[in-house]
């Protein structure tokens, strides 16, 4: 079974976003446990800035998707699994945008 092929730009945007999101999650866990003060305030500002960058990258990814559509689902998937393959991508984008928009990102 051949895996879907994603372009270089798609892979780069994906991994930069993923690394930033993981960093934000780790940083968020640390900053919420710090006492209020200059360090915590600085980390909050950094966290918000990174969130805005991830939101911008997500918008760029969606715009790029118009130019470079998703590859076909791997061959041999049932119709149900093919729908899951498609909706997994859509729901992940929606989750990232919703969490960043809510301040939970």
Coordinates of C-alpha atoms in Angstrom, one line a residue:
X1 CA 0.0 0.0 0.0
X2 CA 1.5 3.3 -1.1
X3 CA 1.4 6.2 1.4
X4 CA 0.0 9.6 0.4
X5 CA 2.6 12.0 -0.9
X6 CA 2.7 15.5 0.6
X7 CA 4.8 18.2 -0.9
X8 CA 7.8 19.8 0.7
X9 CA 6.0 23.0 1.6
X10 CA 3.1 21.0 3.2
X11 CA 5.6 18.9 5.2
X12 CA 7.6 22.0 6.3
X13 CA 4.5 23.9 7.4
X14 CA 3.2 20.8 9.2
X15 CA 6.4 20.2 11.2
X16 CA 7.0 23.8 12.1
X17 CA 3.5 24.1 13.4
X18 CA 3.7 20.8 15.3
X19 CA 7.0 21.7 17.0
X20 CA 5.6 25.2 18.0
X21 CA 2.4 23.6 19.3
X22 CA 4.4 21.1 21.4
X23 CA 6.6 23.9 22.7
X24 CA 3.5 25.9 23.6
X25 CA 2.0 23.0 25.5
X26 CA 5.2 22.4 27.5
X27 CA 5.7 26.2 28.1
X28 CA 2.1 26.6 29.1
X29 CA 2.4 23.8 31.6
X30 CA 5.5 25.5 33.1
X31 CA 4.3 29.1 33.1
X32 CA 1.0 28.3 34.9
X33 CA 3.0 26.8 37.8
X34 CA 5.3 29.7 38.2
X35 CA 4.6 32.4 40.8
X36 CA 3.2 35.7 39.4
X37 CA 6.0 38.0 38.4
X38 CA 8.2 39.2 35.6
X39 CA 9.3 35.7 34.4
X40 CA 5.7 34.4 34.2
X41 CA 4.5 37.6 32.5
X42 CA 7.3 37.2 29.9
X43 CA 6.4 33.6 29.3
X44 CA 2.8 34.6 28.8
X45 CA 3.7 37.1 26.2
X46 CA 6.0 34.6 24.4
X47 CA 3.1 32.0 24.6
X48 CA 0.7 34.5 23.0
X49 CA 3.2 35.4 20.3
X50 CA 3.8 31.8 19.4
X51 CA 0.1 31.2 19.3
X52 CA -0.4 34.0 16.8
X53 CA 2.5 32.5 14.7
X54 CA 0.8 29.1 14.7
X55 CA -2.5 30.6 13.8
X56 CA -0.9 32.4 10.9
X57 CA 0.9 29.2 9.8
X58 CA -2.4 27.4 10.0
X59 CA -4.0 30.0 7.7
X60 CA -1.1 29.7 5.3
X61 CA -1.5 25.9 5.4
X62 CA -5.1 26.2 4.5
X63 CA -4.3 28.7 1.7
X64 CA -1.6 26.3 0.5
X65 CA -4.1 23.5 0.5
X66 CA -6.0 25.3 -2.3
X67 CA -2.9 25.3 -4.4
X68 CA -1.7 21.8 -3.4
X69 CA -4.7 19.6 -2.6
X70 CA -4.6 16.6 -0.3
X71 CA -3.2 13.5 -2.0
X72 CA -5.6 10.6 -2.5
X73 CA -6.3 8.3 0.4
X74 CA -4.1 5.2 0.5
X75 CA -5.4 2.6 -1.9
X76 CA -7.4 -0.2 -0.4
X77 CA -9.2 1.7 2.3
X78 CA -12.9 1.0 2.8
X79 CA -15.3 3.9 2.1
X80 CA -15.7 4.5 5.9
X81 CA -11.9 4.6 6.5
X82 CA -11.5 6.9 3.6
X83 CA -14.0 9.3 5.2
X84 CA -12.1 9.1 8.5
X85 CA -8.9 9.9 6.6
X86 CA -10.4 13.0 5.2
X87 CA -12.3 14.2 8.3
X88 CA -9.3 13.6 10.5
X89 CA -7.5 16.4 8.6
X90 CA -10.5 18.7 8.7
X91 CA -11.1 18.3 12.4
X92 CA -7.4 18.7 13.3
X93 CA -7.4 22.1 11.5
X94 CA -10.7 23.1 13.2
X95 CA -9.2 22.0 16.6
X96 CA -6.0 24.0 16.1
X97 CA -7.9 27.2 15.1
X98 CA -10.5 26.8 17.8
X99 CA -7.9 26.2 20.6
X100 CA -5.7 29.1 19.4
X101 CA -8.8 31.4 19.1
X102 CA -9.9 30.5 22.6
X103 CA -6.6 31.1 24.1
X104 CA -6.2 27.4 25.1
X105 CA -3.5 26.8 22.4

